[in-house]
Tab-separated table of C-alpha atoms in Angstrom:
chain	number	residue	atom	x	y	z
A	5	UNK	CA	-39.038	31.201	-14.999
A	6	UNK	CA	-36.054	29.627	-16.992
A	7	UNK	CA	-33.559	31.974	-15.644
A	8	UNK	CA	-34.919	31.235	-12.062
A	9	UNK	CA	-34.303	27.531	-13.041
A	10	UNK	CA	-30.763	28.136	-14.126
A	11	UNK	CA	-29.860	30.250	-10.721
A	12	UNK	CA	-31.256	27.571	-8.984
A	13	UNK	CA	-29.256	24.837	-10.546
A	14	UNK	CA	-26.248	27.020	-10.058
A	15	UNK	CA	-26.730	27.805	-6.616
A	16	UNK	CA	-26.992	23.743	-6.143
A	17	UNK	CA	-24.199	23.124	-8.244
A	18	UNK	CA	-21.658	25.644	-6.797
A	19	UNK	CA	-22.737	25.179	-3.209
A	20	UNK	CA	-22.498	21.026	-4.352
A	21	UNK	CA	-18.802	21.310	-4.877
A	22	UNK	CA	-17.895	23.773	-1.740
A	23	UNK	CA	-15.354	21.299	-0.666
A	24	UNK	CA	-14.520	18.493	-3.301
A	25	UNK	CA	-13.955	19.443	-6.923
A	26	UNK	CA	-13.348	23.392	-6.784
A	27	UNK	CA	-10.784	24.927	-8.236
A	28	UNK	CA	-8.274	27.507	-6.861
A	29	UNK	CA	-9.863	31.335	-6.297
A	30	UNK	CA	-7.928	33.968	-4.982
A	31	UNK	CA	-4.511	32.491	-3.253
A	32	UNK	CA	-5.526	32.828	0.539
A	33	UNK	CA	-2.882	32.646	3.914
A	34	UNK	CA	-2.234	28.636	4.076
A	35	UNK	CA	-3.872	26.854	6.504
A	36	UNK	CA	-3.247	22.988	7.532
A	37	UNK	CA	-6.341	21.198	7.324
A	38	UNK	CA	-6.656	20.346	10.929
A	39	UNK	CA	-7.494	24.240	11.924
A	40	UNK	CA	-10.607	23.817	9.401
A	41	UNK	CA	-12.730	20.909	8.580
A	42	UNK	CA	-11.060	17.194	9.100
A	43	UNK	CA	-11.369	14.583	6.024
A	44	UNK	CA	-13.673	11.626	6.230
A	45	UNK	CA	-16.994	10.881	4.514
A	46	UNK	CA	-19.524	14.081	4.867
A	47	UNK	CA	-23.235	14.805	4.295
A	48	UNK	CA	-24.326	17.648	2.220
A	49	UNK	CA	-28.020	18.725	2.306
A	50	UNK	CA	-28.881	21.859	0.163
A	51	UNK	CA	-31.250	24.418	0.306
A	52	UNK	CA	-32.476	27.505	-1.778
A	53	UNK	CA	-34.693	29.148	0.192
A	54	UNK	CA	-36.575	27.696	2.723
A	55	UNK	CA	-36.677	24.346	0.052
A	56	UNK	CA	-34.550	21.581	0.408
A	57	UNK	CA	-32.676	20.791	-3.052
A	58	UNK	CA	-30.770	17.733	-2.283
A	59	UNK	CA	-28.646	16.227	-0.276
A	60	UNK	CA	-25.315	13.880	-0.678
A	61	UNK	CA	-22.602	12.138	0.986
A	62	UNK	CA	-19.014	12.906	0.051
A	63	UNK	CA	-15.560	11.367	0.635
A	64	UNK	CA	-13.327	14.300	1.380
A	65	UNK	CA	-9.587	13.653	1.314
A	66	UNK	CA	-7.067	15.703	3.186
A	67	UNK	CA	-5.800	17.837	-0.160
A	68	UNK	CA	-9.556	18.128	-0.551
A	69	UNK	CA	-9.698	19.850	3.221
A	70	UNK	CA	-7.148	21.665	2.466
A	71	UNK	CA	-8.922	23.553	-0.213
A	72	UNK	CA	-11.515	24.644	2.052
A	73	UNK	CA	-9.559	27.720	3.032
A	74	UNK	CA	-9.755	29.040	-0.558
A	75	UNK	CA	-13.629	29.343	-1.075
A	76	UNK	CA	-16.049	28.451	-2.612
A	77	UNK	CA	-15.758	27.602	-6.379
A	78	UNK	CA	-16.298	24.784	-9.392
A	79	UNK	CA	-14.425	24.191	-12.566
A	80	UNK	CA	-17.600	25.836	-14.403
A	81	UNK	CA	-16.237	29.366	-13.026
A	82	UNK	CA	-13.670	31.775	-12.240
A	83	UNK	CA	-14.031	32.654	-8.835
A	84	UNK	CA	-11.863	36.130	-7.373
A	85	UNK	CA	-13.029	37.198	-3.772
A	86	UNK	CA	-12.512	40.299	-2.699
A	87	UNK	CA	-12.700	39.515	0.639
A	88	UNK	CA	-12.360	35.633	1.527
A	89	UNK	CA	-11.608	34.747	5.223
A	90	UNK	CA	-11.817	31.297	6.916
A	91	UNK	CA	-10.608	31.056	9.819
A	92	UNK	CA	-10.744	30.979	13.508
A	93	UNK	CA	-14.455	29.047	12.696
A	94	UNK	CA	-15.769	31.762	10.702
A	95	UNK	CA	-16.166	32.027	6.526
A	96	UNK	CA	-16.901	35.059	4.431
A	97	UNK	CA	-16.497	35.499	1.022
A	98	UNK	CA	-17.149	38.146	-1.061
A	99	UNK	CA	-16.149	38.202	-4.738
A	100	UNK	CA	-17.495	37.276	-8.368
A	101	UNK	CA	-18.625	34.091	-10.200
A	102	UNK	CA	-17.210	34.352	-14.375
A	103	UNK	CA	-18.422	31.698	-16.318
A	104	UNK	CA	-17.283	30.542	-19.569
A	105	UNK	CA	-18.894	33.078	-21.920
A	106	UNK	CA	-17.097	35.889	-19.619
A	107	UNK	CA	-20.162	36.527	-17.636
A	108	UNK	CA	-20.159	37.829	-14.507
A	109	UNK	CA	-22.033	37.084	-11.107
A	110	UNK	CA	-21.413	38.787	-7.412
A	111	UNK	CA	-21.481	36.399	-4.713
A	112	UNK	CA	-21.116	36.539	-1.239
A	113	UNK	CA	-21.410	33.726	1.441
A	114	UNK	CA	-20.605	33.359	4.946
A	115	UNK	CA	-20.813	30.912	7.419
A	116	UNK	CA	-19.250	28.773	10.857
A	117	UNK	CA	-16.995	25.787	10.617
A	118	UNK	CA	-16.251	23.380	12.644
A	119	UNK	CA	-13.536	20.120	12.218
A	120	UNK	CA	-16.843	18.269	12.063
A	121	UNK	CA	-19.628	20.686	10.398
A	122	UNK	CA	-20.089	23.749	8.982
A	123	UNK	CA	-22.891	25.601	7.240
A	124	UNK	CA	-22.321	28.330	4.688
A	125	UNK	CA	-25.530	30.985	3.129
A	126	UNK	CA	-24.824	32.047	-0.245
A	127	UNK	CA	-26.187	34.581	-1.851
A	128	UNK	CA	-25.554	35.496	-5.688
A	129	UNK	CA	-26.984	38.228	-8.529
A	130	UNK	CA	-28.054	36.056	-11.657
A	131	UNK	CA	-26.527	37.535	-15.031
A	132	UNK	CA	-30.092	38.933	-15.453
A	133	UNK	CA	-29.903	40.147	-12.244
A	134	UNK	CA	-32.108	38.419	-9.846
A	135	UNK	CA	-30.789	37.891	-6.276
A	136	UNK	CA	-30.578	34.451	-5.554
A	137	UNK	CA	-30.303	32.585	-1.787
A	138	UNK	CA	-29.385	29.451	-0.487
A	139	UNK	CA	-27.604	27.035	1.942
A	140	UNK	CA	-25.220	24.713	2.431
A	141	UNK	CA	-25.339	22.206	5.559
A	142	UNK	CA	-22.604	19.593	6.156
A	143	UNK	CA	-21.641	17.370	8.866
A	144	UNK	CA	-18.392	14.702	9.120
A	145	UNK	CA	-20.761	11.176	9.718
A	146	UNK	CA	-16.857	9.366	10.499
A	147	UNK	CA	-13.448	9.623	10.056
A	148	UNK	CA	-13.200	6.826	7.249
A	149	UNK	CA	-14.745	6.571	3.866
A	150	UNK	CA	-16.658	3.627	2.826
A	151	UNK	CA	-13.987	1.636	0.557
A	152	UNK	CA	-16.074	2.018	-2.852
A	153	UNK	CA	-15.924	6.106	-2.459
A	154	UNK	CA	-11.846	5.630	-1.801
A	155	UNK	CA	-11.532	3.973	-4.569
A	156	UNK	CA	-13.836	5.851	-6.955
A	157	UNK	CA	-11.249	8.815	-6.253
């Protein structure tokens, strides 16, 4: 049950920093961040399963848009996709989640985007290796960030 806990908490956490937050992965062809998602102030909601985990709104700068083309990934990990394509309103990645201790998780996640909302299923291998699902729903609720989150950043 604990190492269900932990996946789960994982899954939330590295779906919870898709866009904001993650570090570089794999270096992936340079796209501007008008031919992906647009910055502004998002919603998250997260699922594992069929249960809703939680759900957030985020300011997204453009350098944080710009990332998006990159994958999925948080400071917790090393990320390296094999595969990672975003483009032309499509995602999939395929690749491997190292954490800290030098242990290793597949992942693989794919998804639509557009400038205003995309949705991305992720499925990873625990270290003990139980499969793992979940999604990640976001929508762009307006162009400009309330003036607390813009200066928070």
């Amino acid at each position: 049950m604990r190492s269900t806990a932990l996946a789960a908490s994982a899954l939330a956490l590295c779906a919870g920093v898709a866009i904001a937050g993650f570090s570089l992965a794999q270096p992936a062809a340079r796209a501007s961040a008008h031919s992906t998602i647009l910055p502004g102030q998002w919603e998250y909601d997260y699922k594992i399963g069929m249960i809703p985990v939680s759900n957030e709104t985020k300011c997204l700068k453009p350098a944080d848009t710009e990332q998006f083309s990159r994958g999925i990934c948080t400071k917790r990990y090393r990320c390296e996709y094999t595969t990672n394509v975003v483009r032309d309103g499509k995602i999939q990645l395929k690749g491997t989640w190292t954490d800290k201790k030098e242990r290793v998780s597949p992942v693989t996640a794919d998804g639509a985007y557009s400038p205003e909302a995309f949705k991305m299923n992720i499925h990873i291998k625990t270290i003990s290796g139980m499969p793992l699902a979940g999604s990640l729903t976001a929508k762009r609720l307006s162009a400009e960030c309330p003036p607390e989150e813009t200066a928070a950043k």
